[in-house]
Amino acid sequence: MSSHLPEYVAPLSLAEKGCLIKGEYPLASLARLQGMLACYEGNVRFDLNFERKGRMRVITGSVLADLELDCQVCMEAIDLSVDRKVSLSVVTSIEQAERLPEEYEALLLESVEETVVLMDIVEDELLLALPDVAKHGDCSNGENINEEAEREESVNPFSVLANLKKD
Ligand SMILES: [Zn+2]
């Protein structure tokens, strides 16, 4: 389970060395996910490969989870199988982030030694995989959608950093 996983990782040095981290976390342990799911049983599974790619230091892999959401139209449960491909490039400046190839999202660090919470990387990817408004494909009566359900706050690639700043 998650006991062997490091709490913090140094993405750049892991990518220099080349390192695969895989494991799982209970959904109930992901703080920012709270309130978004109909059910918190089960785990999120992930494999993250830290490696060098040309001049980039990247994290690739996948984040998998079987989630249950509430349909915002009929309020019945929706099963959502998340299979999120992770494609992050570790950068230490906004300029670097802006120059990334399109397929990469930036994981912005303040310094090359900076460590991040491993669980935050996994949770960010899971949050990005959630729909803005959860609803069944055939629950198309858009007028019934609660406006508040359309979450304004989108999760951006820098949210790991924002999270660290709270410390
Ligand atoms: Zn529905």
Tab-separated table of C-alpha atoms and ligand atoms in Angstrom:
chain	number	residue	atom	x	y	z
A	1	MET	CA	0.000	0.000	0.000
A	2	SER	CA	1.190	3.525	0.575
A	3	SER	CA	3.451	2.893	3.548
A	4	HIS	CA	6.572	2.393	1.440
A	5	LEU	CA	5.993	5.552	-0.561
A	6	PRO	CA	8.071	8.631	0.187
A	7	GLU	CA	6.001	11.542	1.443
A	8	TYR	CA	8.208	14.062	-0.351
A	9	VAL	CA	10.105	13.678	-3.585
A	10	ALA	CA	12.720	15.866	-5.264
A	11	PRO	CA	11.456	15.730	-8.874
A	12	LEU	CA	14.594	17.048	-10.527
A	13	SER	CA	17.037	14.751	-8.808
A	14	LEU	CA	14.734	11.760	-9.302
A	15	ALA	CA	14.536	12.599	-13.002
A	16	GLU	CA	18.327	12.902	-13.198
A	17	LYS	CA	18.703	9.450	-11.716
A	18	GLY	CA	15.728	7.898	-13.495
A	19	CYS	CA	13.202	6.495	-11.094
A	20	LEU	CA	9.841	4.770	-11.260
A	21	ILE	CA	7.481	5.253	-8.347
A	22	LYS	CA	4.262	3.312	-8.276
A	23	GLY	CA	1.731	2.726	-5.583
A	24	GLU	CA	-1.696	3.713	-4.407
A	25	TYR	CA	-3.442	6.020	-1.964
A	26	PRO	CA	-6.886	5.631	-0.434
A	27	LEU	CA	-9.288	8.105	-2.073
A	28	ALA	CA	-10.321	9.137	1.423
A	29	SER	CA	-6.795	10.438	2.087
A	30	LEU	CA	-6.888	13.033	-0.711
A	31	ALA	CA	-7.928	16.241	1.005
A	32	ARG	CA	-8.760	18.350	-2.055
A	33	LEU	CA	-10.987	15.616	-3.452
A	34	GLN	CA	-13.286	15.778	-0.450
A	35	GLY	CA	-16.776	16.952	-1.316
A	36	MET	CA	-16.439	16.027	-4.985
A	37	LEU	CA	-17.248	12.337	-4.843
A	38	ALA	CA	-20.334	10.347	-3.966
A	39	CYS	CA	-18.181	7.600	-2.497
A	40	TYR	CA	-14.688	7.528	-1.019
A	41	GLU	CA	-14.092	3.808	-1.008
A	42	GLY	CA	-11.241	2.499	-3.071
A	43	ASN	CA	-7.851	3.727	-4.077
A	44	VAL	CA	-6.141	5.807	-6.688
A	45	ARG	CA	-3.323	3.824	-8.305
A	46	PHE	CA	-0.430	5.470	-10.031
A	47	ASP	CA	2.871	4.928	-11.723
A	48	LEU	CA	5.152	7.885	-12.243
A	49	ASN	CA	8.336	7.605	-14.229
A	50	PHE	CA	10.855	10.350	-13.477
A	51	GLU	CA	13.371	10.619	-16.294
A	52	ARG	CA	15.479	12.799	-18.548
A	53	LYS	CA	14.140	13.473	-21.990
A	54	GLY	CA	16.540	15.507	-24.081
A	55	ARG	CA	17.030	18.714	-22.120
A	56	MET	CA	13.838	18.190	-20.154
A	57	ARG	CA	13.264	16.446	-16.876
A	58	VAL	CA	9.882	14.806	-17.144
A	59	ILE	CA	7.373	12.786	-15.168
A	60	THR	CA	5.242	10.450	-17.247
A	61	GLY	CA	2.911	7.641	-16.330
A	62	SER	CA	-0.669	7.164	-15.354
A	63	VAL	CA	-3.162	7.785	-12.593
A	64	LEU	CA	-6.045	5.337	-12.361
A	65	ALA	CA	-9.148	5.334	-10.211
A	66	ASP	CA	-12.740	4.160	-10.273
A	67	LEU	CA	-14.774	7.065	-8.968
A	68	GLU	CA	-18.424	7.613	-8.174
A	69	LEU	CA	-19.771	11.104	-8.754
A	70	ASP	CA	-23.226	12.635	-8.348
A	71	CYS	CA	-24.904	13.549	-11.622
A	72	GLN	CA	-25.686	17.266	-11.365
A	73	VAL	CA	-28.884	16.803	-13.400
A	74	CYS	CA	-30.592	13.801	-11.826
A	75	MET	CA	-28.420	13.445	-8.677
A	76	GLU	CA	-28.009	9.724	-9.321
A	77	ALA	CA	-24.559	8.179	-9.162
A	78	ILE	CA	-22.236	8.156	-12.150
A	79	ASP	CA	-19.361	5.724	-12.352
A	80	LEU	CA	-16.254	7.326	-13.756
A	81	SER	CA	-13.196	5.300	-14.630
A	82	VAL	CA	-10.214	7.616	-14.641
A	83	ASP	CA	-7.197	6.581	-16.677
A	84	ARG	CA	-5.195	9.764	-16.791
A	85	LYS	CA	-1.961	9.933	-18.736
A	86	VAL	CA	0.575	11.988	-16.841
A	87	SER	CA	2.870	14.201	-18.882
A	88	LEU	CA	4.682	16.715	-16.719
A	89	SER	CA	7.898	18.578	-17.291
A	90	VAL	CA	9.750	19.822	-14.244
A	91	VAL	CA	10.764	23.464	-14.622
A	92	THR	CA	12.232	26.102	-12.356
A	93	SER	CA	10.987	29.238	-14.117
A	94	ILE	CA	7.899	30.560	-15.894
A	95	GLU	CA	10.079	31.089	-18.988
A	96	GLN	CA	10.930	27.402	-19.070
A	97	ALA	CA	7.274	26.537	-18.583
A	98	GLU	CA	6.264	28.699	-21.550
A	99	ARG	CA	8.732	26.968	-23.848
A	100	LEU	CA	7.491	23.452	-23.153
A	101	PRO	CA	6.158	21.297	-25.978
A	102	GLU	CA	2.366	21.286	-26.008
A	103	GLU	CA	2.011	17.764	-24.672
A	104	TYR	CA	3.671	18.669	-21.387
A	105	GLU	CA	2.279	20.485	-18.430
A	106	ALA	CA	4.658	22.345	-16.177
A	107	LEU	CA	5.504	21.294	-12.679
A	108	LEU	CA	7.053	24.511	-11.480
A	109	LEU	CA	9.633	24.401	-8.708
A	110	GLU	CA	11.191	27.388	-6.993
A	111	SER	CA	14.605	25.796	-6.926
A	112	VAL	CA	16.326	22.716	-8.317
A	113	GLU	CA	16.417	21.125	-4.864
A	114	GLU	CA	12.781	21.747	-4.061
A	115	THR	CA	10.781	18.784	-2.874
A	116	VAL	CA	7.077	18.294	-3.443
A	117	VAL	CA	4.491	16.108	-1.782
A	118	LEU	CA	4.156	12.990	-3.915
A	119	MET	CA	0.479	12.667	-3.066
A	120	ASP	CA	-0.123	16.199	-4.396
A	121	ILE	CA	1.170	15.228	-7.835
A	122	VAL	CA	-1.202	12.268	-7.901
A	123	GLU	CA	-4.121	14.296	-6.557
A	124	ASP	CA	-3.560	17.108	-9.076
A	125	GLU	CA	-3.769	14.649	-11.951
A	126	LEU	CA	-6.909	13.092	-10.547
A	127	LEU	CA	-8.555	16.513	-10.118
A	128	LEU	CA	-7.656	17.415	-13.707
A	129	ALA	CA	-9.378	14.233	-14.875
A	130	LEU	CA	-12.708	15.154	-13.245
A	131	PRO	CA	-15.359	16.747	-15.454
A	132	ASP	CA	-16.261	20.405	-14.771
A	133	VAL	CA	-19.852	19.304	-14.352
A	134	ALA	CA	-20.594	15.660	-13.678
A	135	LYS	CA	-23.636	14.397	-15.555
A	136	HIS	CA	-24.822	11.316	-17.382
A	137	GLY	CA	-24.411	11.359	-21.145
A	138	ASP	CA	-28.186	11.008	-21.526
A	139	CYS	CA	-29.061	13.498	-18.785
A	140	SER	CA	-29.031	16.293	-21.328
A	141	ASN	CA	-31.506	18.677	-19.714
A	142	GLY	CA	-28.934	21.433	-19.295
A	143	GLU	CA	-31.411	23.861	-17.710
A	144	ASN	CA	-31.413	21.812	-14.550
A	145	ILE	CA	-27.702	22.075	-14.031
A	146	ASN	CA	-26.919	23.879	-10.860
A	147	GLU	CA	-24.672	26.803	-11.765
A	148	GLU	CA	-22.740	26.386	-8.577
A	149	ALA	CA	-21.726	22.947	-9.696
A	150	GLU	CA	-19.674	24.478	-12.454
A	151	ARG	CA	-16.596	24.978	-10.395
A	152	GLU	CA	-14.885	28.231	-11.218
A	153	GLU	CA	-11.620	27.244	-9.664
A	154	SER	CA	-9.827	25.111	-12.176
A	155	VAL	CA	-6.871	23.129	-11.014
A	156	ASN	CA	-3.747	24.319	-12.759
A	157	PRO	CA	-0.348	22.673	-13.073
A	158	PHE	CA	1.064	25.044	-10.477
A	159	SER	CA	-1.272	23.952	-7.738
A	160	VAL	CA	1.407	21.721	-6.240
A	161	LEU	CA	3.476	24.808	-5.745
A	162	ALA	CA	0.589	26.805	-4.356
A	163	ASN	CA	0.047	24.034	-1.895
A	164	LEU	CA	3.621	24.091	-0.735
A	165	LYS	CA	3.470	27.790	-0.030
A	166	LYS	CA	0.929	27.193	2.675
A	167	ASP	CA	3.637	25.594	4.800
B	1	ZN	ZN	-28.059	11.928	-14.531
